[in-house]
Tab-separated table of C-alpha atoms in Angstrom:
chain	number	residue	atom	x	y	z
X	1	UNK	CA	0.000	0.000	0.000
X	2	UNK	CA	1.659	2.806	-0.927
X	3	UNK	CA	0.956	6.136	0.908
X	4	UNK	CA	0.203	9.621	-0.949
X	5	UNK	CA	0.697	12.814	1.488
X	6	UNK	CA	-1.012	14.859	-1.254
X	7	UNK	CA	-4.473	13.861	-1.008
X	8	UNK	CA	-6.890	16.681	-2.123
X	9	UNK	CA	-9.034	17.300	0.776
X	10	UNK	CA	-12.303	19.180	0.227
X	11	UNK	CA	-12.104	22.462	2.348
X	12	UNK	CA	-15.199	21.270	4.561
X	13	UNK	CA	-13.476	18.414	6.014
X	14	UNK	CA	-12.632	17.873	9.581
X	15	UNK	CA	-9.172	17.542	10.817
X	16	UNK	CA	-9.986	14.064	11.506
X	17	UNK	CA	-11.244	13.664	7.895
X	18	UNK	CA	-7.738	15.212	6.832
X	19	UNK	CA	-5.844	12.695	9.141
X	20	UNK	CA	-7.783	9.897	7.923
X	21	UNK	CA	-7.480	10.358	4.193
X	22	UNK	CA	-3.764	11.332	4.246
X	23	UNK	CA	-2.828	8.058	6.248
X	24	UNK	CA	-5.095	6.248	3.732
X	25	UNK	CA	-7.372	3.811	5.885
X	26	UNK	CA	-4.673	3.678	8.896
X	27	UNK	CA	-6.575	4.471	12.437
X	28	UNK	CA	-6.161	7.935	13.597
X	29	UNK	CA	-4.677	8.633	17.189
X	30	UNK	CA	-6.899	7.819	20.131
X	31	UNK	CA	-7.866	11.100	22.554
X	32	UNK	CA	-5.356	9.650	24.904
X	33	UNK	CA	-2.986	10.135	21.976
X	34	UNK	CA	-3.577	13.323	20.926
X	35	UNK	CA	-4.163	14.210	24.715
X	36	UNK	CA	-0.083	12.697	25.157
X	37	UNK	CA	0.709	15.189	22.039
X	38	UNK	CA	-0.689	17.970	23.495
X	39	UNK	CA	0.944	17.840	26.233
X	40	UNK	CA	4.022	17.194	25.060
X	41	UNK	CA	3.958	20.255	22.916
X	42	UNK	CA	2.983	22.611	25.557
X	43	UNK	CA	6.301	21.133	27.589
X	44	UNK	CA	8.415	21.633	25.116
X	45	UNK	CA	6.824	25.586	24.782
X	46	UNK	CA	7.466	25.584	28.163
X	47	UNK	CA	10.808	24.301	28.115
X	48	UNK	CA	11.879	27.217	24.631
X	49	UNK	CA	10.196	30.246	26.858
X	50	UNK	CA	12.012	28.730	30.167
X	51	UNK	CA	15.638	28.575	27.909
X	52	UNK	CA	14.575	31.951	25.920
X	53	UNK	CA	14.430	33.681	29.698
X	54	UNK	CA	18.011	31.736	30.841
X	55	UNK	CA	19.340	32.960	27.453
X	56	UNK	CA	18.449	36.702	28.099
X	57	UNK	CA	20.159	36.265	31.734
X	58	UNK	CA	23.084	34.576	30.379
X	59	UNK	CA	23.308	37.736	27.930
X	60	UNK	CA	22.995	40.263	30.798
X	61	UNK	CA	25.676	38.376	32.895
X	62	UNK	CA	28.202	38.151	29.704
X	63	UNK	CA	27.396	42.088	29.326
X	64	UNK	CA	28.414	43.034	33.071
X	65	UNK	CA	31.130	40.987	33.229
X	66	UNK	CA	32.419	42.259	29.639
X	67	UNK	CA	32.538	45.576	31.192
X	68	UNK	CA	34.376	44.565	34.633
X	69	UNK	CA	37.006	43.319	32.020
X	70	UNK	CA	36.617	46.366	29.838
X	71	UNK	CA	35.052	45.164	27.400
X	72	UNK	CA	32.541	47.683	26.816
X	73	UNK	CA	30.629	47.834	23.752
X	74	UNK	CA	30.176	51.701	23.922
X	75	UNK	CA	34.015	52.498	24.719
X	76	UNK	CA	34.974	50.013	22.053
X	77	UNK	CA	33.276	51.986	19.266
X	78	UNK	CA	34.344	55.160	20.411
X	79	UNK	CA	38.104	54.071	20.313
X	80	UNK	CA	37.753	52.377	17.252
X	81	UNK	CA	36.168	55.855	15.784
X	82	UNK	CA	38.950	58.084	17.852
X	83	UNK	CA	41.889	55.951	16.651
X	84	UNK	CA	40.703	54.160	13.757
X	85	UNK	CA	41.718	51.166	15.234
X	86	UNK	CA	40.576	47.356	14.152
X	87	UNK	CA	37.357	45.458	16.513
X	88	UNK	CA	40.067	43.767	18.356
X	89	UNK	CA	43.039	46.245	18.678
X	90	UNK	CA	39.851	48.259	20.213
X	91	UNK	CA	38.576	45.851	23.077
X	92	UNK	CA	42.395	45.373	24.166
X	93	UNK	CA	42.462	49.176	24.563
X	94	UNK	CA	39.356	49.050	26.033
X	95	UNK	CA	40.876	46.818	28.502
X	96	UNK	CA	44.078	48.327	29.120
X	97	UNK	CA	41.542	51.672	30.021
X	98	UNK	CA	39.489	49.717	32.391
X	99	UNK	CA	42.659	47.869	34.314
X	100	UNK	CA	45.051	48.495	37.004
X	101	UNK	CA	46.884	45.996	34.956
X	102	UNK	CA	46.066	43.179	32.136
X	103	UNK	CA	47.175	40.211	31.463
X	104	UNK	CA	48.160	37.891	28.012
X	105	UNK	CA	45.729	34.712	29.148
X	106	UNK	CA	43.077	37.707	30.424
X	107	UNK	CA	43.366	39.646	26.068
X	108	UNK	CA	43.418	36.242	24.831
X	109	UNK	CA	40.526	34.975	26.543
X	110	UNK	CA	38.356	37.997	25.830
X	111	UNK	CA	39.406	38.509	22.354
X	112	UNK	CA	39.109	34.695	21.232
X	113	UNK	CA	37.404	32.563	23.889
X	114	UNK	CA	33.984	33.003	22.478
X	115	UNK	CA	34.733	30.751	19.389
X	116	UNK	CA	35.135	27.285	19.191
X	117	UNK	CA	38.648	26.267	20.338
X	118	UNK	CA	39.432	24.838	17.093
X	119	UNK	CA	38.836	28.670	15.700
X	120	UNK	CA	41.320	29.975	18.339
X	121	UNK	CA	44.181	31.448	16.436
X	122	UNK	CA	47.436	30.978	18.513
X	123	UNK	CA	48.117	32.739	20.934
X	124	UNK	CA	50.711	34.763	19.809
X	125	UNK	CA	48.186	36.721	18.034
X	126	UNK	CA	48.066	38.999	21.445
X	127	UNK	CA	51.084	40.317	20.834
X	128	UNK	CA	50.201	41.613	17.341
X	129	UNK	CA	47.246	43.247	18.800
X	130	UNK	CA	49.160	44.821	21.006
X	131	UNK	CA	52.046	46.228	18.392
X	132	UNK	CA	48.894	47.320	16.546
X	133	UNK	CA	47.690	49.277	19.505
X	134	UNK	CA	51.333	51.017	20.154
X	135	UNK	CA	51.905	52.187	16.686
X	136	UNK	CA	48.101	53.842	16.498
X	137	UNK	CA	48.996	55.216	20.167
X	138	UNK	CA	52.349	56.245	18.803
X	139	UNK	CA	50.881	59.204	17.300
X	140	UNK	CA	49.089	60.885	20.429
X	141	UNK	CA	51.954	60.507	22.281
X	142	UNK	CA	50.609	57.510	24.568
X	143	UNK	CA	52.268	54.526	25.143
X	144	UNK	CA	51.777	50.881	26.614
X	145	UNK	CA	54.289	49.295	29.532
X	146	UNK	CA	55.591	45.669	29.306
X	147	UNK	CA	56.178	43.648	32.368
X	148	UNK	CA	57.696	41.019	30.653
X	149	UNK	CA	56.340	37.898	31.015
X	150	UNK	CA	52.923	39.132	32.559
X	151	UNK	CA	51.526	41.757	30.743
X	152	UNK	CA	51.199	45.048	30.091
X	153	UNK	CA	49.358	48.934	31.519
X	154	UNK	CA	48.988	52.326	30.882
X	155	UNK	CA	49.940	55.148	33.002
X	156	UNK	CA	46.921	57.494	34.601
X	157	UNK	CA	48.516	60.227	32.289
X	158	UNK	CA	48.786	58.031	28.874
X	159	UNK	CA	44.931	56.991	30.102
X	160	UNK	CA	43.935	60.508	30.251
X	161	UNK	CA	46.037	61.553	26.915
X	162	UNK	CA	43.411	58.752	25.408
X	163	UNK	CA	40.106	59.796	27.038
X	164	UNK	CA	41.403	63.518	25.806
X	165	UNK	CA	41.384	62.280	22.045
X	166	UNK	CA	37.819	60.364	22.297
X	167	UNK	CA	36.337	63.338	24.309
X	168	UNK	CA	38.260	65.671	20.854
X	169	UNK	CA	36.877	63.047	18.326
X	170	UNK	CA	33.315	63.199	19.706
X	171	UNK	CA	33.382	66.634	19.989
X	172	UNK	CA	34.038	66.905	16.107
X	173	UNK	CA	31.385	64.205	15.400
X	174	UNK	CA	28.677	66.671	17.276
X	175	UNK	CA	30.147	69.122	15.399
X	176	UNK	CA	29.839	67.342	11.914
X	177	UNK	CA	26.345	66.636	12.987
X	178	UNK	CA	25.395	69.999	14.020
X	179	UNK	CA	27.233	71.699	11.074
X	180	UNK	CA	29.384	73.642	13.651
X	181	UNK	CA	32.411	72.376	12.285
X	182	UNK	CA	33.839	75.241	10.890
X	183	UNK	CA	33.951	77.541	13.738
X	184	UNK	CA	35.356	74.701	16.318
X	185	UNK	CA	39.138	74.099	16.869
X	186	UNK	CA	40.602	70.929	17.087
């Protein structure tokens, strides 16, 4: 017997009809079936809204402890805009602003941990970030310390020297978007 799942099915026809004509003479389910069924698929709603609610918290945690790290979405795009630097270059600046001090596991663990560990580039890749970071600094004037084998800071002054340029850059941007860019001095 070979089964056809399109049967025409005259609009009038009950949902039993429908079930019964598609499965060709085969017994529909029995109210305790379709009783089972329904239940079933108002635990599994239950369990989506119940992982769609742990989801949003897990966001919100990831979010506050991305900014204890200094990792902060807002700063990031305002030092990428201020010093035209890369996504990554950014968040390690980001972190060096945040921090006493920072560490190469800590930049490697925020910049790459997210991925799958096969993605993870190694982990010398911190280092480039950070040579990046110097020669964009280079030209304000601001530079990153080295404690070899641990990791490296910023000053209070080289931190202030780069709040200085954001604060400069998103003065000009209000500018730009005001059009009072040509009486402003930068």
């Amino acid at each position: 017997m070979s089964s056809n799942l399109c049967v025409a099915v005259p609009d009038g026809a009950t949902e039993l009809e429908r079930l019964r004509d598609r499965n060709q003479g085969i017994a529909p389910p029995s109210n305790a079936d379709l009783i089972a069924i329904i239940r079933a698929k108002d635990d599994l709603i239950c369990q989506l809204k119940t992982a769609a609610l742990e989801t949003d918290r897990l966001r919100d945690r990831v979010e506050q402890l991305e900014q204890l790290v200094g990792v902060d979405r807002s700063l990031t795009s305002r030092l990428r805009a201020a010093f035209g630097l890369e996504p990554g270059v950014a968040q390690v600046m980001g972190m060096l602003l945040k921090r006493d001090f920072v560490t190469h596991d800590a930049l490697y663990v925020v910049l790459y941990a997210a991925r799958p560990e096969c993605d993870w580039p190694d982990a010398r890749i911190v280092d480039v970030q950070i040579s990046r970071l110097r020669r964009a600094l280079r030209r304000h004037g601001i530079t990153i310390k080295t404690q070899w084998g641990e990791g490296w800071l910023m000053s209070a002054a080289d931190k202030a020297r780069v709040r200085a340029v954001m604060d400069s850059g998103d003065a000009y941007v209000a500018a730009v978007a005001t059009g009072t860019i040509a009486s402003m001095r930068f």
